[in-house]
PDB file of C-alpha atoms in Angstrom:
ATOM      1  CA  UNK C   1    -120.761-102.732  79.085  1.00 76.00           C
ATOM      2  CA  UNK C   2    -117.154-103.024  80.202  1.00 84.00           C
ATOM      3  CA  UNK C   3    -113.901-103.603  78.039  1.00 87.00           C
ATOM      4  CA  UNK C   4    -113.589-106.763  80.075  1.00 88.00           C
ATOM      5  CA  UNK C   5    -117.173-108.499  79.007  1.00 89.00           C
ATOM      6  CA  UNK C   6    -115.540-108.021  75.185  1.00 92.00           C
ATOM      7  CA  UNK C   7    -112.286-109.428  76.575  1.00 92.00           C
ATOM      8  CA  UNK C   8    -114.202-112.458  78.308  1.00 92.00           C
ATOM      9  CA  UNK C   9    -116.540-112.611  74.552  1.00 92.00           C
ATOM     10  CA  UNK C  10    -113.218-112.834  72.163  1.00 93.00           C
ATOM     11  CA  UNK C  11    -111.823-115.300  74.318  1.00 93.00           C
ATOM     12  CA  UNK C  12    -114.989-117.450  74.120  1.00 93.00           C
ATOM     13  CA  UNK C  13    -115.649-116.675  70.453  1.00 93.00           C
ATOM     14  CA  UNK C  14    -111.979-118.099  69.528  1.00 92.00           C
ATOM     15  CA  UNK C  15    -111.900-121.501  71.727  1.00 91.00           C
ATOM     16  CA  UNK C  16    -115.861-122.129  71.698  1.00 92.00           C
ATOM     17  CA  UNK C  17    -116.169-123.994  74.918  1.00 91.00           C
ATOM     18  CA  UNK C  18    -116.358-122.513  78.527  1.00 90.00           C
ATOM     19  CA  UNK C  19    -114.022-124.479  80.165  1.00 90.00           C
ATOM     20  CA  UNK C  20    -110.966-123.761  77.756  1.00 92.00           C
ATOM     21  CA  UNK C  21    -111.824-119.937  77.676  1.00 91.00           C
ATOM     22  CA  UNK C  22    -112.552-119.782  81.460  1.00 91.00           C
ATOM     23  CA  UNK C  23    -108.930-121.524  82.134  1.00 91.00           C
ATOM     24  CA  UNK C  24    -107.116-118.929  79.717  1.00 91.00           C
ATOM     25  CA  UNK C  25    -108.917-116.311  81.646  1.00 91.00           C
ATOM     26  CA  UNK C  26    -107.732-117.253  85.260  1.00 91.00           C
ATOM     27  CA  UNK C  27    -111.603-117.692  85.973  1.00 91.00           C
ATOM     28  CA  UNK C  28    -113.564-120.170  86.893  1.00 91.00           C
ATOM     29  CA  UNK C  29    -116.645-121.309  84.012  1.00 90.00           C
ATOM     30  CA  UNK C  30    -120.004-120.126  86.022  1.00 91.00           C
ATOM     31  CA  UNK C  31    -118.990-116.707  86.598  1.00 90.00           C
ATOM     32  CA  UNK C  32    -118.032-116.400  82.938  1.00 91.00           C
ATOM     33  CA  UNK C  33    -121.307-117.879  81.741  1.00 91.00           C
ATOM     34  CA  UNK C  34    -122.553-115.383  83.444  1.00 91.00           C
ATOM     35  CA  UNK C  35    -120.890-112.899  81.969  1.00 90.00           C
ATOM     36  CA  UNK C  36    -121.333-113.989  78.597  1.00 92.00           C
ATOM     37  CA  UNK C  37    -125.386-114.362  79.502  1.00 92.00           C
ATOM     38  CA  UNK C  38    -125.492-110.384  80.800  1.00 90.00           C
ATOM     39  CA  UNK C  39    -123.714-109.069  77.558  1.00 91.00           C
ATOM     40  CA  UNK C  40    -126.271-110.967  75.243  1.00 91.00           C
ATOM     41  CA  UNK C  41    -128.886-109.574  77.146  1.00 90.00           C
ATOM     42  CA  UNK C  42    -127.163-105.831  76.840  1.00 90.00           C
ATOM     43  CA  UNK C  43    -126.948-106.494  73.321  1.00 90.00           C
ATOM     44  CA  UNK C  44    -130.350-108.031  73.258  1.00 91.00           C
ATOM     45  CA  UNK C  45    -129.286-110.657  70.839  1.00 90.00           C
ATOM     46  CA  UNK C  46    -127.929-114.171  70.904  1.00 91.00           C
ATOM     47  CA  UNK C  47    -124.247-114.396  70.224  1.00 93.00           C
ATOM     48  CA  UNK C  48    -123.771-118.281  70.824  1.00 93.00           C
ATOM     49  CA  UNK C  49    -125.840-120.933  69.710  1.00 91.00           C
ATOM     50  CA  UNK C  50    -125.575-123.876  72.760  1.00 89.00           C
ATOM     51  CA  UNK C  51    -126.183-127.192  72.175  1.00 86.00           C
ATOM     52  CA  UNK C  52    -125.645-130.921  73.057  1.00 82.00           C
ATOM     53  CA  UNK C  53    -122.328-130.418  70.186  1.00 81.00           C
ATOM     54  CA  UNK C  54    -120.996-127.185  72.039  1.00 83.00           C
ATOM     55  CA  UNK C  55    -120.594-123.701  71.210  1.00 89.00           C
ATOM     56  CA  UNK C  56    -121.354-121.571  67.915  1.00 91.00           C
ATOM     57  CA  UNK C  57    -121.488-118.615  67.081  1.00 93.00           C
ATOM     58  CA  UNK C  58    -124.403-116.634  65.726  1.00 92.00           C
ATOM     59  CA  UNK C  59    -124.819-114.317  62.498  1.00 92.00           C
ATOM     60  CA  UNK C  60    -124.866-111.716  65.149  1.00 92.00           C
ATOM     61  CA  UNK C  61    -122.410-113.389  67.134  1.00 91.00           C
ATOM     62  CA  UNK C  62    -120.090-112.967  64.168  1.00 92.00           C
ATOM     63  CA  UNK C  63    -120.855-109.560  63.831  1.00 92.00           C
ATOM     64  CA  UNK C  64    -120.252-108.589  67.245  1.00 92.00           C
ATOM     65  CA  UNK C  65    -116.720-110.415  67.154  1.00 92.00           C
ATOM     66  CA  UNK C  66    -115.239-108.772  64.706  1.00 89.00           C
ATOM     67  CA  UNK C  67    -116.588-104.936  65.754  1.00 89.00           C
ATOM     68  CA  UNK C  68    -115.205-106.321  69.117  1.00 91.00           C
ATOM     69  CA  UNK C  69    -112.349-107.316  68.005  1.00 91.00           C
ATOM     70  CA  UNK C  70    -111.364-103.904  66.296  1.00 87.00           C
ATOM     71  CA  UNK C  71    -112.596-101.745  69.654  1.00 88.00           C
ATOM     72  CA  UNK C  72    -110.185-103.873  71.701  1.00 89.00           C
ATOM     73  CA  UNK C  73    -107.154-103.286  69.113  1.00 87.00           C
ATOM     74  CA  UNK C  74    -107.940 -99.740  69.093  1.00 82.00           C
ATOM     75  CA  UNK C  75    -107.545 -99.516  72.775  1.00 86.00           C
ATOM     76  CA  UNK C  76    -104.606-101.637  73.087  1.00 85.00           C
ATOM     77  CA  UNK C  77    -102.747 -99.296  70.114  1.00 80.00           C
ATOM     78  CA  UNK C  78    -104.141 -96.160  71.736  1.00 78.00           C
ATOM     79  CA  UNK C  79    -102.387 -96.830  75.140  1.00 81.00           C
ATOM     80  CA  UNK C  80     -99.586 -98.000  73.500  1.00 78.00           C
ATOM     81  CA  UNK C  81     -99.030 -94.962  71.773  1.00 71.00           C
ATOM     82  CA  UNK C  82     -99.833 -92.888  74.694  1.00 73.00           C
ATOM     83  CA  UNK C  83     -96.566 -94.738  76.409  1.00 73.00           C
ATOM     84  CA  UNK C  84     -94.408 -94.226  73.617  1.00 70.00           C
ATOM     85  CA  UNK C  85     -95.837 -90.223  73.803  1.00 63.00           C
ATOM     86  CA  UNK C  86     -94.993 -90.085  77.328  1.00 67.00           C
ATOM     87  CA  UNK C  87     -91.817 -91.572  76.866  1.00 60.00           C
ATOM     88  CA  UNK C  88     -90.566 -89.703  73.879  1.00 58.00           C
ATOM     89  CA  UNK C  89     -92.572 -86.596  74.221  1.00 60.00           C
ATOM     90  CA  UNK C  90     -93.000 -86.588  70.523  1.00 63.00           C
ATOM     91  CA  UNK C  91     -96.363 -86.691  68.432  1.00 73.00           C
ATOM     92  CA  UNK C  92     -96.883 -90.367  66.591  1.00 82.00           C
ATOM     93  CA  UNK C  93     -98.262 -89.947  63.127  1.00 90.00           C
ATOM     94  CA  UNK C  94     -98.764 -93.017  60.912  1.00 92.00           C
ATOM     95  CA  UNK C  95     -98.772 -93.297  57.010  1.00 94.00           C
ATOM     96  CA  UNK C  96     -99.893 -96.438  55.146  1.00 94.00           C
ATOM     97  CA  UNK C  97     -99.522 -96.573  51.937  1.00 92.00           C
ATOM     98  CA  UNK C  98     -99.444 -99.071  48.703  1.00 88.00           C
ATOM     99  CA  UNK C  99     -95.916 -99.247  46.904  1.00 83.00           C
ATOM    100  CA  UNK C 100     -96.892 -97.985  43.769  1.00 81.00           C
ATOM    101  CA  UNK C 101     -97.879 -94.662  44.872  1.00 85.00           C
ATOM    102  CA  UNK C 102     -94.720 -93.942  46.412  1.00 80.00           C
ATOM    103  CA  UNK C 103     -92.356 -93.241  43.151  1.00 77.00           C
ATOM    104  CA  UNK C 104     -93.420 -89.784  42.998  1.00 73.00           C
ATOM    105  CA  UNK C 105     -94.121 -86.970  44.622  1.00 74.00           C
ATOM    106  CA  UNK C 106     -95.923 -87.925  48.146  1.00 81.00           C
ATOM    107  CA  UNK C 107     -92.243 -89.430  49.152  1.00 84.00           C
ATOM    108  CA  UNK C 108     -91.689 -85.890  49.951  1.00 85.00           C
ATOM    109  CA  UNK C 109     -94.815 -85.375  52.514  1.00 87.00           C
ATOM    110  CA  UNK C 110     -92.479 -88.040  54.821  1.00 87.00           C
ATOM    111  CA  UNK C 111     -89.556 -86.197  53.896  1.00 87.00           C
ATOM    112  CA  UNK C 112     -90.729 -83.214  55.386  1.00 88.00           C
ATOM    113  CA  UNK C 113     -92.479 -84.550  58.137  1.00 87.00           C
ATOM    114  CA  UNK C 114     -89.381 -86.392  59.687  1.00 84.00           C
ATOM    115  CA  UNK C 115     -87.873 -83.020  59.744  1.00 83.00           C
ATOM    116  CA  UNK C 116     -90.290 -81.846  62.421  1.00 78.00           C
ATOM    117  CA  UNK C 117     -88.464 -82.552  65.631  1.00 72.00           C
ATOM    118  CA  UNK C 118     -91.662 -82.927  67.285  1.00 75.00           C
ATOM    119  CA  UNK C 119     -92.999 -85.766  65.450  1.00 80.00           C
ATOM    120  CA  UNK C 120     -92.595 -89.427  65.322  1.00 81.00           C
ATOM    121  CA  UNK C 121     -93.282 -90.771  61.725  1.00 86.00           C
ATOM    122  CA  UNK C 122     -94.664 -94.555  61.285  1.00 87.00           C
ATOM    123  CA  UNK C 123     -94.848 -95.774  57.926  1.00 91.00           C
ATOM    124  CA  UNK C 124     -96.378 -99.384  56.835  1.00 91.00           C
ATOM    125  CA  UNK C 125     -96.912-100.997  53.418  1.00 90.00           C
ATOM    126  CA  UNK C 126    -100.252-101.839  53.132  1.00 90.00           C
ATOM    127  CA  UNK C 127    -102.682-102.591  50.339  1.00 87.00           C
ATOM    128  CA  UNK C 128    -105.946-100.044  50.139  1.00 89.00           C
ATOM    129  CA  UNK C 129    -108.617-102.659  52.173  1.00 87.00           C
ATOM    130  CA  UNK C 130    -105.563-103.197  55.342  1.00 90.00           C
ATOM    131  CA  UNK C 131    -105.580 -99.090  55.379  1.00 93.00           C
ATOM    132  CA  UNK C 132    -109.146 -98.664  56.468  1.00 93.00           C
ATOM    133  CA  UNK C 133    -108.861-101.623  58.907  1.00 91.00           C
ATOM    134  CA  UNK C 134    -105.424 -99.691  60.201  1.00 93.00           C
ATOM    135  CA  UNK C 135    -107.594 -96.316  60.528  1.00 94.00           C
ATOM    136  CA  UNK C 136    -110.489 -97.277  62.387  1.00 91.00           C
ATOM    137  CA  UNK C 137    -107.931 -99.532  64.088  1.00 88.00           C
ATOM    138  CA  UNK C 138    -106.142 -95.998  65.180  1.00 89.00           C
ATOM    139  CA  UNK C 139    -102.883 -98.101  63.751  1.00 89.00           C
ATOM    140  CA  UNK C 140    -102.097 -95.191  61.230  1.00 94.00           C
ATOM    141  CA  UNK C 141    -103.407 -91.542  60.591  1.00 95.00           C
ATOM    142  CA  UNK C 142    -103.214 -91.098  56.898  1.00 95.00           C
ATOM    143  CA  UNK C 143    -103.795 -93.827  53.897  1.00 95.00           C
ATOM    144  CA  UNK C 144    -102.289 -93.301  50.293  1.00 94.00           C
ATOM    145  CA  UNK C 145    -103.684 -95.929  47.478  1.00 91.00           C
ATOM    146  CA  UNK C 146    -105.950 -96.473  44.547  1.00 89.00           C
ATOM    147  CA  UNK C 147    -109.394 -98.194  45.277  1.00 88.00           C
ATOM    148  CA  UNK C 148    -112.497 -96.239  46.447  1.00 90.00           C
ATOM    149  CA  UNK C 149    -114.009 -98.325  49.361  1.00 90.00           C
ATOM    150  CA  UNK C 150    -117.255 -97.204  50.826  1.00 90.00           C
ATOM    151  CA  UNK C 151    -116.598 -97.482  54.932  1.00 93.00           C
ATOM    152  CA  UNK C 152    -118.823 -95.340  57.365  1.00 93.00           C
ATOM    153  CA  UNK C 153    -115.829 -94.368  59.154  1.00 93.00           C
ATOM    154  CA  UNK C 154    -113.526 -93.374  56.675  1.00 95.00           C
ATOM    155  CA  UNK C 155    -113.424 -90.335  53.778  1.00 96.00           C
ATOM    156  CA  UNK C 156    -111.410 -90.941  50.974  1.00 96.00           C
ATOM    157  CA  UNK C 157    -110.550 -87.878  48.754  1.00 95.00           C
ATOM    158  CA  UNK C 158    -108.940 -88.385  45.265  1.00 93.00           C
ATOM    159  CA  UNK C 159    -106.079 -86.732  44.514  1.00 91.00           C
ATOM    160  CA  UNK C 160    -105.019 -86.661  41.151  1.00 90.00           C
ATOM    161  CA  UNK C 161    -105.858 -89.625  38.693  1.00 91.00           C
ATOM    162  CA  UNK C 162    -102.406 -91.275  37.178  1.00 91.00           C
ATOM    163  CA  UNK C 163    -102.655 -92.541  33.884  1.00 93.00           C
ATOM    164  CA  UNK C 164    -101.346 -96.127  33.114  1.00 95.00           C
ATOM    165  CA  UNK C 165     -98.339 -97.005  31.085  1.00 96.00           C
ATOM    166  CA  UNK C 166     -96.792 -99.999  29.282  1.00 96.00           C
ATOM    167  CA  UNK C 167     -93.812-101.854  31.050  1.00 96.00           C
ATOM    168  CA  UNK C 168     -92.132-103.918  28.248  1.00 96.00           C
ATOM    169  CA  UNK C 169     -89.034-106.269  27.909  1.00 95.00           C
ATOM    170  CA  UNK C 170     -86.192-104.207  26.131  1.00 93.00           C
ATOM    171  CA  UNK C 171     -86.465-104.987  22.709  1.00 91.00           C
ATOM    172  CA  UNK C 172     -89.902-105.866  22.645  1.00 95.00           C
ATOM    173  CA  UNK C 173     -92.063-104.917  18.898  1.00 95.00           C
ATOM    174  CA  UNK C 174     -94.332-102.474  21.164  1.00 96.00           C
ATOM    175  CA  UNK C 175     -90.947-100.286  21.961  1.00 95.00           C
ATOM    176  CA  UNK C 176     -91.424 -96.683  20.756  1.00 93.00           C
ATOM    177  CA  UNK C 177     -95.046 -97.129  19.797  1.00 96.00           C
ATOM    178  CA  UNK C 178     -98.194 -95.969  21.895  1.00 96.00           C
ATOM    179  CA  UNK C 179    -100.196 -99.093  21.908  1.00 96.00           C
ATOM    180  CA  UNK C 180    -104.049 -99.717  22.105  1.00 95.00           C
ATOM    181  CA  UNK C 181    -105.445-102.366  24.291  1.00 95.00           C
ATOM    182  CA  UNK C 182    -106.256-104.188  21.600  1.00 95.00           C
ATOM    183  CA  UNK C 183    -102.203-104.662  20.935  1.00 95.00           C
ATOM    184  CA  UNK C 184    -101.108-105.310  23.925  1.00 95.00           C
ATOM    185  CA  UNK C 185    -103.973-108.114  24.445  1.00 94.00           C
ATOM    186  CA  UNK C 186    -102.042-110.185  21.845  1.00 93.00           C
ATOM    187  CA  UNK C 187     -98.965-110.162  24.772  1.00 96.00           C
ATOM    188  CA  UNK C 188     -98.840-112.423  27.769  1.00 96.00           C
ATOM    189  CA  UNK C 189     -99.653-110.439  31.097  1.00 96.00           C
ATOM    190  CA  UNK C 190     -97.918-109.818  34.167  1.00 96.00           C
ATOM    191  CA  UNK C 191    -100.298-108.990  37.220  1.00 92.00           C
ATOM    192  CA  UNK C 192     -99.632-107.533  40.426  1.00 87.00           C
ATOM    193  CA  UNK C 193    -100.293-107.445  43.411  1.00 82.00           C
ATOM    194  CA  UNK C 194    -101.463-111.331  43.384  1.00 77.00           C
ATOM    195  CA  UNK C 195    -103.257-110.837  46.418  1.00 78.00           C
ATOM    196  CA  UNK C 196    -105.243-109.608  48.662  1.00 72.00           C
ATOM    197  CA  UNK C 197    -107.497-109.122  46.636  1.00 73.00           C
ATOM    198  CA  UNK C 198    -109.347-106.510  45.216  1.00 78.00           C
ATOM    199  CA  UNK C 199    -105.996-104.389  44.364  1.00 80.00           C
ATOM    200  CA  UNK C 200    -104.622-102.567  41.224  1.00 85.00           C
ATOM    201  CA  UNK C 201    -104.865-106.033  39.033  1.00 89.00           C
ATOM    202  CA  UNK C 202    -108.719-106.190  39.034  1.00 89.00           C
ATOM    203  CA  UNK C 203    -108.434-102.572  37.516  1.00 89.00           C
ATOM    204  CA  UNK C 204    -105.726-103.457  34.773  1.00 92.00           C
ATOM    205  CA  UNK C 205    -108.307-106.893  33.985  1.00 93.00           C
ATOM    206  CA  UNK C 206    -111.333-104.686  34.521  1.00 92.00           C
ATOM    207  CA  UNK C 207    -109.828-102.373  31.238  1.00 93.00           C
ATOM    208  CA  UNK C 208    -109.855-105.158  28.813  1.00 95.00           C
ATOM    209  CA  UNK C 209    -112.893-106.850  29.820  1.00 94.00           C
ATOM    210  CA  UNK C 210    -114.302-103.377  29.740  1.00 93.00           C
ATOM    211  CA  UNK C 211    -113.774-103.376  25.857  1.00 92.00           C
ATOM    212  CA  UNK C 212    -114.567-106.877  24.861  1.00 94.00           C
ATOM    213  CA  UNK C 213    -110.908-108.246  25.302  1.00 94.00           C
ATOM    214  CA  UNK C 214    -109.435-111.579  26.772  1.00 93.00           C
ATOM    215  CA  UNK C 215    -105.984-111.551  28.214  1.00 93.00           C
ATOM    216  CA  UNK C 216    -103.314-114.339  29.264  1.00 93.00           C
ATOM    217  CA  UNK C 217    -102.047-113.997  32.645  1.00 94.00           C
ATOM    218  CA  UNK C 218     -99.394-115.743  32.473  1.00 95.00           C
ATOM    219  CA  UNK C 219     -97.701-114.830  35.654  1.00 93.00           C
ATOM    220  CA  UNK C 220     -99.097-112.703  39.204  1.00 92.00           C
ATOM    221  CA  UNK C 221     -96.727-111.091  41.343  1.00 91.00           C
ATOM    222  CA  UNK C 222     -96.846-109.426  44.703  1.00 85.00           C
ATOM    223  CA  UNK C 223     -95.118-106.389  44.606  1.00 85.00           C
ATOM    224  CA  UNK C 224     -94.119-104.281  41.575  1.00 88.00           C
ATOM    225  CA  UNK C 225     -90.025-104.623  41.948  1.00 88.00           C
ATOM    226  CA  UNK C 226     -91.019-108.499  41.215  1.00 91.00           C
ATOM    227  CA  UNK C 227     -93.495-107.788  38.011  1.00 93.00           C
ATOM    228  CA  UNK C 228     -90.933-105.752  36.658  1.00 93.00           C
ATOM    229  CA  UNK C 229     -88.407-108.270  37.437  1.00 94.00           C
ATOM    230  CA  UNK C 230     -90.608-110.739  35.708  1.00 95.00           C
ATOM    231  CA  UNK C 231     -90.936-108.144  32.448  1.00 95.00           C
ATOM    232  CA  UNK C 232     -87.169-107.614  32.262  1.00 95.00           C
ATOM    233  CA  UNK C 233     -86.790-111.822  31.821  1.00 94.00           C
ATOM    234  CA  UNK C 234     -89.127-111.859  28.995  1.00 94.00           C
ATOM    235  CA  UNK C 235     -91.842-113.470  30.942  1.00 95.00           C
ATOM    236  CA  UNK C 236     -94.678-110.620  29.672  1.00 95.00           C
ATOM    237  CA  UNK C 237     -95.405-107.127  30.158  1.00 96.00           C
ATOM    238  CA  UNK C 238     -97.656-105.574  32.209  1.00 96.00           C
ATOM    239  CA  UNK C 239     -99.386-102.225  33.085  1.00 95.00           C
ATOM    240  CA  UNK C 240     -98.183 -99.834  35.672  1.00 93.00           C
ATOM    241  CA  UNK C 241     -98.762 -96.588  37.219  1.00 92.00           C
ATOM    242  CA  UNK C 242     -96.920 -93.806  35.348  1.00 91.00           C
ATOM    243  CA  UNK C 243     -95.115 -92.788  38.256  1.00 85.00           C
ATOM    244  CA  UNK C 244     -92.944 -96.074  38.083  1.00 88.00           C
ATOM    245  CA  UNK C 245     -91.018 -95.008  34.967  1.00 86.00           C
ATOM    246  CA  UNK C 246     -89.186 -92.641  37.477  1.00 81.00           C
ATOM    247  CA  UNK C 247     -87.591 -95.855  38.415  1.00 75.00           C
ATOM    248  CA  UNK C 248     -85.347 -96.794  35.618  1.00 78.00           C
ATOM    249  CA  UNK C 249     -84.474-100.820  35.511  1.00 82.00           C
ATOM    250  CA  UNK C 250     -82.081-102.509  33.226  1.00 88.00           C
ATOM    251  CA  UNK C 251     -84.003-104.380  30.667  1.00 93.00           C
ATOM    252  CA  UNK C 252     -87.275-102.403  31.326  1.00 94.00           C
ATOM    253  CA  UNK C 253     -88.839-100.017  28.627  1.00 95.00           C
ATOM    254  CA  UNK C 254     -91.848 -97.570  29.453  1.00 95.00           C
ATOM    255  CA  UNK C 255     -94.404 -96.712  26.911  1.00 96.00           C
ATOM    256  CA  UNK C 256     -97.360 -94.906  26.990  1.00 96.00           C
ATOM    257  CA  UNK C 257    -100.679 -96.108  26.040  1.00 95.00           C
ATOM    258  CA  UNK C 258    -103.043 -94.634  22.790  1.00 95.00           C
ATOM    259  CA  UNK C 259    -105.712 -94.349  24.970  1.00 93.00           C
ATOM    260  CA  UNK C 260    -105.044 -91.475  27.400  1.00 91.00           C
ATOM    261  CA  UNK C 261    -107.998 -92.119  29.841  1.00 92.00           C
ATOM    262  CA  UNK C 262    -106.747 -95.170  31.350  1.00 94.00           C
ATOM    263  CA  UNK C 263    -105.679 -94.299  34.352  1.00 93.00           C
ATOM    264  CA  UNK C 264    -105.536 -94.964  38.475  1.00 91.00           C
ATOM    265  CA  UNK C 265    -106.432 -92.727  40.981  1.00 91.00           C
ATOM    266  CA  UNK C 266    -104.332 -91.854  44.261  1.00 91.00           C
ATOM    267  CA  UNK C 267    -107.037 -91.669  46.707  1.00 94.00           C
ATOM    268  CA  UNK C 268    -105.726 -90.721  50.533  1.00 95.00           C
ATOM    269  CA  UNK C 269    -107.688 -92.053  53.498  1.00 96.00           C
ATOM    270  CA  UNK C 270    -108.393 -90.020  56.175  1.00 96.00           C
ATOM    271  CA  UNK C 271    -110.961 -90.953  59.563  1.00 95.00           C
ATOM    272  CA  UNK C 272    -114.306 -89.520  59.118  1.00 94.00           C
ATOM    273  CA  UNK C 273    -115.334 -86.858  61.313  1.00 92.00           C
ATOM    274  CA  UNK C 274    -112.520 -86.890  63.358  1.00 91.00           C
ATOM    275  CA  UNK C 275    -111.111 -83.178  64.128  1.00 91.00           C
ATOM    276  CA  UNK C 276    -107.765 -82.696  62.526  1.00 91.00           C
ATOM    277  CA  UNK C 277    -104.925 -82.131  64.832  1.00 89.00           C
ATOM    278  CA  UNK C 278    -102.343 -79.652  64.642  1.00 87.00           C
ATOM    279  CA  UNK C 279    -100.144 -82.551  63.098  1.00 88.00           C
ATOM    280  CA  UNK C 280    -102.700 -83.424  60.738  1.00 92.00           C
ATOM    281  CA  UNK C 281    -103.515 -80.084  59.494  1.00 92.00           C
ATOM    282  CA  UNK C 282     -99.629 -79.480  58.691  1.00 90.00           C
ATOM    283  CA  UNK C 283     -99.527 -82.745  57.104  1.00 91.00           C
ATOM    284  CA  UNK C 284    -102.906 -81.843  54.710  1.00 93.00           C
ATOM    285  CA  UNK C 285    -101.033 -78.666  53.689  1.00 92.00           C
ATOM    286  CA  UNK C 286     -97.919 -80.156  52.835  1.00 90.00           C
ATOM    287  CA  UNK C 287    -100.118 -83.021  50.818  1.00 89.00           C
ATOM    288  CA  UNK C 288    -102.166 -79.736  49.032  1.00 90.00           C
ATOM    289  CA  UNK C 289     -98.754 -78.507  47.770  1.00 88.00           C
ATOM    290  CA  UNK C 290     -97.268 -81.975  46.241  1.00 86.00           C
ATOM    291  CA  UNK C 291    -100.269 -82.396  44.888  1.00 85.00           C
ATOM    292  CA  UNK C 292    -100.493 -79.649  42.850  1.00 86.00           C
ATOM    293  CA  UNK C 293     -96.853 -80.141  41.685  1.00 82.00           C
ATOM    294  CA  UNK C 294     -97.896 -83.385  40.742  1.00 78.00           C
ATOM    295  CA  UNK C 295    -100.715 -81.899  38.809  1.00 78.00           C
ATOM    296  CA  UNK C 296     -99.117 -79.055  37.296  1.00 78.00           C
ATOM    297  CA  UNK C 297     -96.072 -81.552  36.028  1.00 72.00           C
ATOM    298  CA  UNK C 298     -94.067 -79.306  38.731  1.00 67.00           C
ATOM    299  CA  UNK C 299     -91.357 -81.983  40.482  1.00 59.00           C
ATOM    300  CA  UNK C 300     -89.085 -80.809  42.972  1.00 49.00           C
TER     301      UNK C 300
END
C-alpha cells in the first residue's frame, strides 16, 4: 500500500462519486476504480457500498477514513517540520495545552525552553480530546489538561491533582465563608468551556450530581477570562481551578470550598512508546522540578 492509494481513498470518501474525485485528481475514472478496487482487496474489506444511488461508505469504510486521514496529516506535518528544521536548523517542539492549567507553575517549562537557542517552541490552545488527535497527528510533542482519555497511542501521567475553588461576584453572601456544595447549589452557575465537549464542566456537573444535587446553569462560556467576566456582572458564580486565583480581576472574589477533595487533575500527554529525544528528556526534567514546586507550595 502506497501513500497515494490513501490519497486517491480520501478524495473518493469526501465527494462519493468517481467522476468528481477522478477530475480533482488529474486522473481519469477507470484507473482510479481500479485503484480503489486493489486497496479493498489489500485491506480485505469493502470500503464503498455501490449502487444504482452512487457511492457510500462502509462501517469499515468509515473506519479506514478517518485512520487514513490522520496517517496522511502526520506525513504532511512531518515534512513540514523537517523544512522548517532544515531551514532554521533548530529543533521544533510543540506544547498544547488547556487555558486553565496555565496560571501556575508549567508557564515556566516554556519559559525555559525558549531560552534554549536550539529549540523552536510551538504552543496551541487546545482542549484535552484535540491534544491526543494533535499527538498521534505529530502536530505537538507534549499535552497539559485535565481529563483521562484511554487512547492506545498515548500515556497520560497525572501530575498533581488541583483542588477546586469558588469564583464569586464581589459582595456576594458566600464571601469569606468556605462553602459546601450544598450552598453553592442554591446559586445560579456559570459553566465553562461550553464546548467541545467532554471538558472541565462535565466534572464541575458531575460533583453535584455526584451528591444528589440539581444546579441552574444559567449561563456556558468558552474560555475562563469570559466565565469570570460573566461572575464579575453578577450573572452567577462558578467553580474554577485553584490556580486561577493567581489572576486577580476586579469584581472577582476566590473562596475555597468545605470539602477539600474536590479537585482536577493536570494530566500531561505524552506519545506512547515513542523514545524520548534529547529535547524531550530536558523538557520531562524541567516538568519533574515545577512539579514538585507546585506540590510542595514552592513558587518561583
Amino acid at each position: 500500500m502506497e501513500l497515494r492509494h490513501l490519497r486517491y481513498f480520501c478524495v473518493v470518501a469526501e465527494e462519493l462519486n468517481f467522476t468528481c474525485a477522478a477530475e480533482r485528481l488529474h486522473m481519469s475514472q477507470p484507473p482510479l476504480s481500479r485503484q480503489i478496487k486493489q486497496l479493498e482487496q489489500e485491506v480485505g474489506a469493502e470500503l464503498f457500498e455501490r449502487s444504482s444511488r452512487g457511492l457510500r461508505l462502509t462501517p469499515s469504510g468509515v473506519f479506514f477514513q478517518q485512520h487514513a486521514l490522520q496517517i496522511l496529516e502526520k506525513v504532511e506535518v512531518t515534512i513540514d517540520a523537517t523544512r522548517h528544521m532544515a531551514r532554521s536548523k533548530r529543533a521544533l517542539f510543540g506544547i498544547g495545552f488547556v487555558p486553565s492549567v496555565f496560571y501556575g507553575q508549567l508557564p515556566m517549562l516554556v519559559r525555559d525552553l525558549r531560552k534554549k537557542d536550539n529549540v523552536e517552541l510551538t504552543l496551541a490552545e487546545l482542549t484535552t480530546v484535540q491534544q491526543i488527535q494533535a499527538l498521534k497527528a505529530g502536530r505537538i510533542d507534549m499535552g497539559f489538561g485535565r481529563l483521562r482519555i484511554d487512547d492506545p497511542d498515548v500515556e497520560q501521567e497525572i501530575l498533581f491533582d488541583e483542588p477546586l475553588i469558588v469564583a464569586l461576584p464581589s459582595g456576594h453572601p458566600l464571601v469569606g465563608t468556605t462553602p459546601s456544595c450544598e450552598e453553592l447549589a442554591g446559586y445560579p452557575l456559570i459553566l465553562f468551556p461550553a464546548k467541545p465537549r467532554p471538558s472541565l464542566a462535565d466534572m464541575v456537573l458531575g460533583i453535584f450530581r455526584r451528591q444528589g444535587l440539581k444546579v441552574e446553569v444559567v449561563q456556558e462560556a468558552n474560555e475562563v477570562q469570559t466565565a469570570l467576566s460573566l461572575v464579575a456582572s453578577g450573572i452567577g458564580i462558578t467553580l474554577v481551578p485553584e490556580q486561577v486565583k493567581r489572576v486577580q480581576r476586579d469584581g472577582i472574589a476566590y473562596v475555597a470550598l468545605a470539602d477539600k477533595s474536590i479537585t482536577s487533575p493536570v494530566i500531561c500527554s505524552r506519545r506512547r512508546g515513542e523514545k524520548p529525544s534529547p529535547l524531550m528528556q530536558e523538557a520531562n526534567a524541567i516538568l519533574e522540578v515545577l512539579v514538585e514546586n507546585r506540590r510542595s507550595g514552592r513558587y518561583p
